[in-house]
Amino acid sequence: MREMSDRFVDLLRNTKIRLLQLHRDANCGHLGGNFSCIEALMTLHHRVMEADDRFVLSKGHSAGALYATLWSLGHLSDADLQTFTRDDSLLPGHPSGSGIPGLMFSTGSLGHGPSLATGLALAARHKGLDHRVFCLCSDGEWQEGSCWEALSFAIHQRLKNLVLLIDQNGLQGFGRTADVISCDDLTPRIAAFGADVEKINGHDPDAIVKAIARPPNGVPRVLILDTVKGRGLHFEGQLESHYLPLSEANYAAARSTLEREGCQ
Amino acid sequence: MRKAFADAILAHCNHDDWFFLTGDLGFMALEEVEAAFATRFVNAGVAEQNMIGVAAGLARESLRVIVYSIAPFCYARPFEQIRNDLCLGRLPVCLVGNGGGYAYGHMGPTHHALEDCAAMNALGVRVLVPAFDDDLPALLAQLDAPTYLRLGYDIRPVGQAVAEYAPWREVLPGSCGAIAALGPIAGLAWQALADLDIDARPSVWAVCEFADAEIPSRFLDQIAGRPLYVLEEHVAQGGLGMNLALGLAARGLAAGRFVHRPALGYPTGRFGSQAFHRAQCGLDASSIRSMVTGRKNESRRQA
C-alpha cells in the first residue's frame, strides 16, 4: 500500500484530462463508464498493484480509462493513444489481449472477466506464487449469469488472492440498473454468496487502498465501488454518458472543470 | 472411448502443468484421472461458461488444460467464451466433447451434438474426431492450440487392428471409389462392407481432421472418375462433405459421383437410440451397404 502523494493527485488529474482528450480526438462514446472507474484504475495501478500482480478489465468498454492509465505508467505513449479506435491500431474500443503489455485477454463482451481472473488466481495458487489478481467489472455486467458462476466457483475454491471490483454507477446501456433488474446495490446479493464484500466510495483512492489492504479472510474480496457515471462531465449521472461522445463545447467545459477542481 | 480417453490422459497428460476441468461429468469414467491429478482435477460444476473462462486463465499462465463435458455442453453453451477467451488468445486448451453426433441417443436432442465440428472449425479451433480408441494417445500428444476433441464409440469390426493415427487413413481397401467417413462412422462402414469383394466395394477412409491440406493423393486417385461417398454424423452445413467438396474444387478436381450422407436432425420428429437416428439418416450398416451396391435393405452376408 502506498500513500497518496501530491504527485499522485496531479497524475490522476492529468490522466483524466488525457482520457477526456483521448475520447474527444476519437469522437468516441462510453465516457460515462470510463469516468466512473478512472480513480479505481489509477489507484490500483499506481498505489496497490505490485509488479507481478495481474489485472483483468472485465468492463472492456472502459478501455479508454485503462489505456490512459497505462499511459500514466509510461507503458503507452501519446503516439500510441492517438491510434485509439483508428485503423491499424493496437488500441480498439474494447481491449485486445495481444500486443500491449499488461493486457492479458480480449474483453468487451460482459461477464467474462471474473472467470478469467479466477483462472489466473487458481494458476497462481497452484504454482505457489503470491501475486494477486484484480478484476474490474461494471454493475450491469452482473446481470450475466457467468459472473455468478465465477463468484460461486472462486468462493468454493477459497481464492483469497482474487479481488473483484465492481464499478456500481447504477446506470447501464438503456436504463438504470434498478429499473432494468430491480437492483441498485449488489452488496447484499454478493454477500449472500459468501464473498468478503465491502462497499466503498469508488472515487476515493484512499478508501480503495484501505479496503484492499485489509487482511484477507480466506475467500475472494469483492469491493463494491459506489460511483457516479460520467463524473465531472456535463452528462454526469445521465444515461447519455454511456454512449454519446463529447461536443467541442462540452469537452472544453469538462477540461476546464478538471483543471480547475483537480481530481477530487 | 471414455475408458481409452481416461487411459490416454493418465499416460500422457498427468504432469504438474496439466489441469483437468470437468463440468460435473465423468462418473464411472474419470475416477482414476481425478485421483491421479488430485488438486489439478477440478469439478467446475454445472457452469460451463465459467469453466472455459477459468481454463483460459490457467492457460494464460502457461498451464495446459483439458475441459470435459457432454459434447453440446462443452462447445455450445460456452460458445462465446471459447471464441473470445480461448481463440483470440490462441490458448492451448483442449475441449473434450463426449458423445459426438447422436451418441447420447435416448437422452434426447439436447444431448446430441450435430453441428459441433462446424461451430468449432469456424472459430479456428482444431477439430479432432478420433475413429478408434487407439487414436487417443497420438491426438493428446499434439495439443498446442485451441482444440476440440469429439469422442464417440469405436465400432470397428471385432478383432481388427488399425494403422497408426493419421488424419486420413484407409481402413478398408476397395476399387469402386472411396468412402470418406468422419470418425467412428468409418468403423461402421468398415463393418458394413468388409465381406464384399474388393472389386465390388469402395475403399473406406477414416477421416479424423478437417485439415484440407491433409487429403492424401491416394484418396484423390481413388475418386477420380469414380464415386465419392461422404458419411458423417454431423449436419451438412460446415461438415466433412462441404469441406471436402471445397478442397476438391480448390484443386480443380471432381469425383465421378458425389454422395453425401450427413446427419439430418430429427426428420420424423421422433427420438430414440443412436442406432435409430443413424438409420433415419442412412448412416446404419444396411443403408451404407445399399448405398454402395444399389440394392435396398441389403444385410451383410453371414460369414
XYZ file of C-alpha atoms in Angstrom:
567
model
C 0.000 0.000 0.000
C 1.366 3.366 -0.996
C 0.312 6.739 0.451
C -1.499 9.288 -1.652
C 1.016 11.934 -2.617
C 0.624 15.280 -4.317
C 2.278 13.664 -7.266
C -0.495 11.055 -7.478
C -3.147 13.743 -7.210
C -1.564 15.607 -10.093
C -1.099 12.428 -12.083
C -4.717 11.442 -11.598
C -5.929 14.824 -12.731
C -3.654 14.822 -15.769
C -4.718 11.304 -16.663
C -8.372 12.259 -16.502
C -7.653 15.161 -18.804
C -5.763 12.814 -21.140
C -8.718 10.402 -21.062
C -11.049 13.209 -21.947
C -8.834 14.245 -24.830
C -8.491 10.639 -25.957
C -12.222 10.259 -26.385
C -12.628 13.720 -27.879
C -9.955 13.029 -30.514
C -11.546 9.679 -31.368
C -15.085 11.091 -31.212
C -15.798 8.053 -29.100
C -18.520 7.446 -26.527
C -18.559 5.271 -23.407
C -17.225 8.211 -21.436
C -19.598 7.672 -18.539
C -18.217 4.275 -17.566
C -14.657 5.499 -18.065
C -15.097 8.403 -15.704
C -16.779 6.290 -13.072
C -13.792 3.948 -12.816
C -10.729 6.050 -13.601
C -9.901 6.615 -9.931
C -10.073 2.883 -9.290
C -7.848 2.073 -12.247
C -5.288 4.682 -11.326
C -5.299 3.706 -7.671
C -4.850 0.025 -8.475
C -2.031 0.566 -10.912
C -0.151 3.269 -9.014
C -0.833 2.543 -5.367
C -1.871 -1.080 -4.972
C -0.554 -3.488 -7.574
C 2.932 -4.956 -7.404
C 4.915 -5.872 -10.496
C 3.704 -9.466 -10.647
C 0.063 -8.775 -9.868
C -2.461 -9.406 -12.660
C -5.263 -7.184 -13.852
C -8.316 -8.004 -15.975
C -10.595 -5.266 -17.274
C -13.883 -7.097 -17.476
C -15.814 -3.929 -18.306
C -13.986 -3.635 -21.609
C -15.985 -0.573 -22.611
C -13.736 1.341 -20.215
C -10.751 0.608 -22.411
C -10.013 4.335 -22.728
C -9.532 4.658 -18.983
C -7.221 1.661 -18.970
C -5.214 2.991 -21.914
C -4.920 6.358 -20.179
C -3.770 4.593 -17.018
C -1.150 2.654 -18.961
C -0.099 5.986 -20.473
C 0.298 7.415 -16.974
C 2.593 4.494 -16.182
C 4.657 5.123 -19.297
C 3.560 1.879 -20.940
C 1.777 3.704 -23.757
C 2.914 6.894 -25.461
C 0.912 9.826 -26.736
C 1.531 8.478 -30.218
C 0.028 5.154 -29.146
C -3.036 6.880 -27.726
C -3.535 8.783 -30.942
C -4.312 5.476 -32.649
C -7.246 4.771 -30.286
C -10.130 3.256 -32.309
C -8.379 4.114 -35.579
C -7.199 1.854 -38.397
C -4.061 -0.233 -37.897
C -4.211 0.254 -34.125
C -3.458 -1.905 -31.093
C -6.000 0.126 -29.135
C -9.508 -0.779 -30.244
C -12.587 0.463 -28.417
C -12.567 -2.674 -26.303
C -9.165 -4.082 -25.387
C -7.416 -6.828 -27.264
C -5.418 -9.348 -25.301
C -2.418 -9.084 -27.557
C 0.195 -6.503 -28.342
C 0.012 -4.354 -25.195
C 1.903 -5.353 -22.041
C -0.454 -5.983 -19.173
C -3.499 -6.775 -21.303
C -3.997 -10.495 -20.943
C -7.361 -11.052 -22.601
C -9.718 -9.589 -25.157
C -12.628 -8.239 -23.174
C -15.713 -6.252 -24.003
C -18.388 -8.863 -24.071
C -19.518 -8.616 -20.487
C -19.362 -11.377 -17.932
C -16.043 -12.908 -18.955
C -13.572 -11.193 -16.638
C -14.476 -12.814 -13.320
C -13.899 -16.303 -14.728
C -10.667 -15.301 -16.437
C -9.391 -13.711 -13.253
C -10.442 -16.771 -11.284
C -8.375 -18.938 -13.611
C -5.374 -16.677 -13.115
C -5.827 -16.846 -9.363
C -6.128 -20.621 -9.423
C -2.943 -20.839 -11.505
C -1.075 -18.635 -9.034
C -2.122 -20.804 -6.134
C -1.157 -23.962 -7.993
C 2.290 -22.561 -8.719
C 2.766 -21.369 -5.160
C 3.071 -17.745 -6.258
C 1.870 -14.971 -4.005
C 0.800 -12.418 -6.554
C -2.790 -11.148 -6.550
C -5.345 -10.921 -9.329
C -7.565 -7.863 -9.721
C -10.611 -7.690 -11.942
C -12.719 -4.605 -12.600
C -16.348 -5.175 -13.589
C -19.343 -2.971 -14.220
C -22.536 -3.319 -12.209
C -24.791 -4.013 -15.186
C -22.361 -6.765 -16.097
C -23.559 -8.757 -13.110
C -26.769 -9.415 -14.972
C -24.686 -12.001 -16.818
C -25.079 -15.393 -15.197
C -21.443 -16.203 -15.864
C -20.402 -13.660 -13.206
C -22.291 -15.605 -10.573
C -20.843 -18.850 -11.861
C -17.389 -17.385 -11.379
C -18.185 -15.962 -7.960
C -19.550 -19.280 -6.702
C -16.524 -21.129 -8.028
C -13.973 -18.665 -6.677
C -15.566 -18.712 -3.231
C -15.698 -22.507 -3.228
C -12.031 -22.610 -4.221
C -11.280 -20.052 -1.487
C -9.183 -17.937 -3.804
C -8.121 -15.294 -1.356
C -5.661 -13.907 -3.908
C -8.569 -12.663 -6.037
C -10.066 -9.183 -5.740
C -13.117 -8.263 -7.778
C -14.011 -4.584 -8.022
C -17.467 -3.629 -9.238
C -17.980 -0.124 -10.591
C -21.502 0.398 -9.293
C -22.611 3.568 -11.037
C -26.235 2.473 -11.270
C -26.604 3.104 -14.976
C -26.356 0.721 -17.887
C -26.861 0.964 -21.644
C -30.556 1.683 -21.752
C -31.705 2.410 -18.250
C -30.949 2.376 -14.558
C -29.972 -0.965 -13.054
C -32.742 -0.522 -10.507
C -35.298 -0.207 -13.305
C -33.871 -2.927 -15.536
C -33.335 -5.689 -12.984
C -34.504 -4.252 -9.651
C -31.007 -3.998 -8.289
C -29.393 -0.758 -7.268
C -26.920 -2.344 -4.862
C -25.146 -5.644 -5.438
C -23.666 -5.725 -1.935
C -26.259 -7.923 -0.201
C -26.531 -10.322 -3.121
C -22.797 -10.879 -3.295
C -22.523 -11.118 0.479
C -25.179 -13.832 0.372
C -22.884 -15.895 -1.834
C -20.223 -15.843 0.873
C -17.709 -13.370 -0.527
C -15.822 -10.878 1.603
C -17.717 -7.779 0.480
C -17.186 -4.132 1.252
C -18.898 -1.130 -0.227
C -16.771 1.978 -0.537
C -16.619 5.317 -2.299
C -15.175 4.339 -5.681
C -13.922 7.840 -6.335
C -11.803 7.896 -3.179
C -8.327 6.436 -3.788
C -7.570 6.163 -0.081
C -10.743 4.167 0.520
C -9.818 1.762 -2.278
C -6.295 1.299 -0.944
C -7.558 0.750 2.592
C -10.169 -1.802 1.569
C -7.675 -3.850 -0.415
C -5.061 -3.656 2.334
C -7.392 -5.258 4.868
C -6.101 -8.779 5.620
C -7.819 -11.469 3.545
C -10.304 -13.687 5.336
C -9.847 -16.754 3.168
C -12.272 -16.019 0.345
C -12.219 -13.636 -2.625
C -12.720 -9.992 -1.788
C -15.364 -8.029 -3.649
C -15.293 -4.251 -3.480
C -18.474 -2.523 -4.491
C -17.359 0.863 -5.771
C -20.088 3.400 -5.223
C -19.570 5.701 -8.200
C -21.201 8.288 -10.424
C -21.305 7.607 -14.124
C -19.642 10.325 -16.160
C -18.442 12.015 -13.010
C -17.286 15.568 -13.705
C -18.766 15.676 -17.191
C -21.790 17.643 -18.349
C -23.871 14.484 -18.514
C -22.772 13.199 -15.097
C -25.224 10.645 -13.769
C -27.186 10.587 -17.007
C -27.845 7.729 -19.380
C -26.447 9.790 -22.249
C -22.982 9.417 -20.805
C -22.937 5.744 -21.736
C -22.839 6.185 -25.495
C -22.590 9.797 -26.610
C -19.274 11.441 -27.497
C -18.410 14.957 -26.401
C -19.146 18.085 -28.373
C -16.318 20.624 -28.533
C -18.155 22.879 -26.101
C -18.722 20.096 -23.605
C -15.135 18.951 -23.957
C -13.869 22.451 -23.216
C -16.165 22.775 -20.235
C -15.174 19.391 -18.811
C -11.497 20.074 -19.303
C -11.839 23.414 -17.622
C -13.621 21.786 -14.693
C -10.938 19.147 -14.306
C -8.136 21.676 -14.489
C -9.840 23.973 -12.017
C -11.087 21.462 -9.489
C -8.371 18.851 -9.543
C -9.206 15.235 -9.281
C -11.272 15.155 -6.109
C -13.918 -44.098 -25.965
C -14.194 -42.756 -22.417
C -12.035 -45.506 -20.958
C -9.440 -45.146 -23.689
C -9.543 -41.385 -23.232
C -9.001 -41.665 -19.483
C -6.124 -44.089 -20.012
C -4.513 -41.761 -22.533
C -4.890 -38.797 -20.209
C -3.199 -40.701 -17.417
C -0.407 -41.848 -19.691
C 0.323 -38.585 -21.476
C -1.064 -35.626 -19.543
C -0.562 -36.380 -15.881
C 2.107 -33.757 -15.314
C 2.258 -30.846 -12.921
C 1.496 -28.311 -15.641
C -1.748 -30.004 -16.729
C -5.208 -29.293 -15.311
C -8.360 -31.295 -15.916
C -11.671 -29.447 -15.569
C -14.985 -31.226 -15.772
C -18.465 -29.818 -15.904
C -19.674 -32.280 -13.278
C -19.358 -35.252 -15.618
C -17.231 -38.365 -15.682
C -18.975 -40.714 -13.244
C -17.575 -44.239 -13.694
C -15.039 -42.977 -16.188
C -12.788 -40.311 -14.724
C -12.284 -41.519 -11.162
C -8.713 -42.607 -11.852
C -7.947 -39.306 -13.512
C -9.408 -37.481 -10.542
C -7.245 -39.465 -8.146
C -4.093 -39.050 -10.185
C -4.489 -35.334 -10.894
C -5.524 -34.556 -7.285
C -5.808 -30.761 -6.925
C -5.268 -30.385 -10.659
C -8.589 -32.154 -11.249
C -11.355 -29.619 -10.722
C -15.059 -30.271 -10.877
C -16.141 -26.828 -12.054
C -19.768 -27.729 -11.536
C -22.687 -27.133 -13.837
C -21.293 -23.842 -15.046
C -19.686 -24.275 -18.432
C -19.163 -20.606 -19.231
C -17.127 -20.162 -16.089
C -15.280 -23.398 -16.752
C -13.996 -22.133 -20.099
C -13.027 -18.766 -18.619
C -11.148 -20.453 -15.803
C -9.427 -22.681 -18.346
C -8.361 -19.586 -20.274
C -6.960 -18.038 -17.122
C -4.994 -21.181 -16.324
C -3.713 -21.459 -19.873
C -2.696 -17.804 -19.907
C -0.355 -18.712 -17.079
C 1.277 -21.395 -19.240
C -0.692 -24.321 -17.859
C -2.203 -26.965 -20.160
C -5.899 -27.581 -19.683
C -8.351 -30.313 -20.606
C -12.026 -29.320 -20.342
C -14.510 -32.174 -20.329
C -18.264 -32.336 -20.689
C -21.038 -33.848 -22.749
C -20.406 -32.513 -26.243
C -23.158 -29.864 -26.548
C -22.473 -28.510 -23.082
C -18.817 -28.265 -23.983
C -18.975 -26.334 -27.269
C -22.433 -24.738 -27.495
C -23.230 -23.380 -24.043
C -19.911 -21.521 -23.647
C -19.502 -20.639 -27.318
C -18.593 -17.011 -26.697
C -16.070 -17.904 -24.021
C -14.425 -20.265 -26.498
C -14.400 -17.544 -29.139
C -13.175 -14.643 -27.027
C -11.232 -16.212 -24.198
C -9.574 -19.152 -25.919
C -9.435 -18.469 -29.625
C -8.486 -14.800 -29.633
C -5.558 -15.681 -27.404
C -4.789 -18.986 -29.178
C -4.611 -20.666 -25.792
C -3.771 -24.386 -25.627
C -6.991 -25.655 -24.104
C -8.481 -28.935 -25.268
C -12.271 -29.104 -25.190
C -13.383 -32.694 -24.915
C -16.942 -33.253 -26.045
C -18.090 -36.680 -25.051
C -20.823 -38.209 -27.184
C -20.475 -36.562 -30.578
C -23.361 -36.891 -33.027
C -26.289 -38.910 -31.736
C -24.148 -40.841 -29.244
C -26.328 -39.863 -26.298
C -29.263 -41.327 -28.243
C -32.113 -41.907 -25.809
C -31.153 -38.898 -23.735
C -32.764 -36.776 -26.400
C -31.873 -33.933 -28.735
C -30.497 -31.576 -26.076
C -27.697 -34.070 -25.538
C -26.837 -34.584 -29.206
C -24.032 -32.698 -30.965
C -24.704 -32.449 -34.673
C -23.085 -29.144 -35.590
C -20.181 -29.109 -33.153
C -17.385 -29.621 -35.665
C -18.635 -26.813 -37.902
C -19.050 -24.437 -34.987
C -15.578 -25.109 -33.675
C -13.994 -25.195 -37.113
C -15.488 -21.772 -37.824
C -13.640 -20.364 -34.820
C -10.332 -21.788 -35.930
C -10.398 -24.463 -33.260
C -8.609 -27.580 -34.391
C -11.243 -30.298 -34.633
C -10.251 -33.891 -33.905
C -12.695 -36.748 -34.386
C -10.969 -39.977 -33.398
C -12.318 -43.034 -35.133
C -10.758 -45.623 -32.843
C -9.669 -45.915 -29.234
C -6.086 -46.313 -30.426
C -6.114 -42.780 -31.827
C -6.328 -41.021 -28.489
C -2.697 -41.130 -27.320
C -1.496 -39.650 -30.592
C -4.117 -36.933 -30.504
C -3.442 -35.950 -26.912
C 0.235 -35.571 -27.747
C -0.395 -32.659 -30.099
C -2.467 -30.157 -28.149
C -0.748 -26.821 -28.642
C -3.673 -24.620 -29.658
C -7.432 -24.452 -29.037
C -8.645 -27.950 -29.828
C -11.976 -29.724 -29.854
C -11.830 -33.478 -29.333
C -15.079 -35.221 -30.204
C -15.433 -38.588 -28.518
C -17.726 -41.336 -29.752
C -17.648 -45.125 -29.817
C -15.025 -47.251 -31.501
C -17.151 -49.621 -33.613
C -14.593 -51.214 -35.885
C -15.179 -54.879 -36.771
C -14.331 -57.100 -33.844
C -10.708 -58.153 -33.658
C -9.448 -55.758 -36.326
C -6.320 -53.712 -35.799
C -5.898 -50.223 -37.177
C -2.916 -48.427 -38.588
C -1.087 -45.735 -36.629
C -3.030 -42.499 -36.330
C -3.170 -40.188 -39.325
C -5.771 -37.533 -40.162
C -6.788 -39.683 -43.147
C -6.400 -43.467 -43.071
C -7.581 -46.114 -45.464
C -9.025 -48.793 -43.208
C -10.572 -50.995 -45.898
C -9.294 -51.178 -49.469
C -11.675 -51.106 -52.411
C -11.683 -50.306 -56.081
C -15.123 -48.740 -56.686
C -14.434 -45.202 -55.497
C -13.994 -44.244 -51.865
C -15.894 -43.529 -48.694
C -14.715 -40.657 -46.540
C -16.224 -41.281 -43.109
C -15.947 -38.865 -40.233
C -14.503 -40.507 -37.139
C -16.317 -43.545 -35.748
C -18.635 -43.876 -38.741
C -15.587 -45.306 -40.525
C -15.830 -48.319 -38.254
C -19.467 -48.747 -39.195
C -18.735 -48.543 -42.921
C -15.895 -50.986 -42.429
C -18.311 -53.406 -40.749
C -20.896 -52.950 -43.489
C -18.606 -53.582 -46.448
C -15.873 -55.902 -45.199
C -17.366 -59.023 -46.747
C -17.875 -57.546 -50.211
C -15.269 -58.337 -52.828
C -12.608 -55.699 -53.100
C -13.659 -55.120 -56.700
C -17.266 -54.578 -55.627
C -16.764 -52.027 -52.879
C -15.260 -48.591 -52.395
C -12.364 -48.103 -50.069
C -13.190 -46.816 -46.604
C -11.207 -43.913 -45.194
C -11.381 -42.815 -41.604
C -11.160 -39.033 -41.589
C -10.344 -37.584 -38.188
C -9.466 -33.987 -39.006
C -10.817 -31.302 -41.283
C -7.430 -30.020 -42.416
C -7.740 -29.567 -46.157
C -4.022 -29.963 -46.759
C -4.124 -33.491 -45.424
C -6.230 -35.043 -48.180
C -3.942 -37.837 -49.451
C -3.145 -38.144 -53.137
C -4.025 -41.837 -52.966
C -7.544 -40.903 -51.925
C -7.799 -38.371 -54.727
C -6.669 -41.024 -57.217
C -9.355 -43.400 -55.976
C -12.205 -40.962 -56.598
C -11.057 -39.730 -59.996
C -13.930 -40.714 -62.280
C -15.391 -42.900 -59.525
C -17.936 -42.365 -56.753
C -17.110 -40.433 -53.607
C -19.289 -41.174 -50.619
C -19.147 -38.942 -47.558
C -20.593 -40.241 -44.315
C -20.781 -38.071 -41.235
C -22.803 -37.966 -38.061
C -22.856 -34.197 -38.389
C -25.069 -31.779 -40.283
C -24.148 -30.977 -43.851
C -23.536 -27.324 -43.094
C -19.843 -26.938 -42.388
C -19.258 -30.640 -42.128
C -16.810 -33.000 -43.756
C -18.752 -33.153 -47.021
C -18.740 -29.411 -47.534
C -15.107 -29.100 -46.548
C -14.108 -31.938 -48.806
C -16.080 -30.519 -51.744
C -14.326 -27.211 -51.243
C -10.969 -28.952 -51.096
C -11.651 -30.766 -54.346
C -12.895 -27.619 -56.053
C -9.771 -25.752 -54.986
C -7.719 -28.448 -56.689
C -9.877 -28.371 -59.810
C -10.927 -31.937 -59.121
C -14.274 -33.667 -59.084
C -15.337 -37.158 -58.179
C -17.274 -39.235 -60.693
C -20.265 -39.009 -58.352
C -20.748 -37.279 -55.004
C -22.992 -38.988 -52.470
C -23.373 -37.249 -49.152
C -24.944 -38.819 -46.068
C -24.918 -36.259 -43.238
C -26.951 -36.121 -40.045
C -30.428 -34.887 -40.862
C -31.525 -33.819 -37.424
C -34.885 -35.322 -36.499
C -36.706 -35.860 -39.802
C -39.682 -37.696 -38.298
C -39.831 -35.674 -35.103
C -39.345 -38.838 -33.107
C -36.457 -39.822 -30.911
C -34.544 -42.936 -29.974
C -31.160 -44.560 -29.734
C -28.063 -43.594 -31.666
C -28.765 -46.538 -33.968
C -32.331 -45.269 -34.538
C -31.136 -41.810 -35.537
C -28.330 -43.153 -37.682
C -30.807 -45.326 -39.559
C -33.037 -42.322 -40.174
C -30.086 -40.630 -41.834
C -28.965 -43.634 -43.854
C -25.961 -43.995 -41.607
C -26.608 -47.569 -40.465
C -24.731 -50.564 -41.837
C -27.598 -51.754 -44.021
C -28.114 -48.355 -45.599
C -24.411 -47.896 -46.206
C -24.257 -51.244 -47.926
C -27.307 -50.444 -50.042
C -25.771 -47.094 -50.933
C -22.777 -48.901 -52.372
C -24.442 -51.901 -54.012
C -27.549 -50.116 -55.241
C -29.706 -52.828 -53.713
C -32.174 -51.909 -50.973
C -32.367 -53.399 -47.500
C -29.256 -55.379 -48.011
C -27.771 -57.006 -44.962
C -24.230 -58.129 -44.505
C -23.594 -61.683 -45.668
C -23.100 -64.192 -42.931
C -19.522 -65.386 -42.749
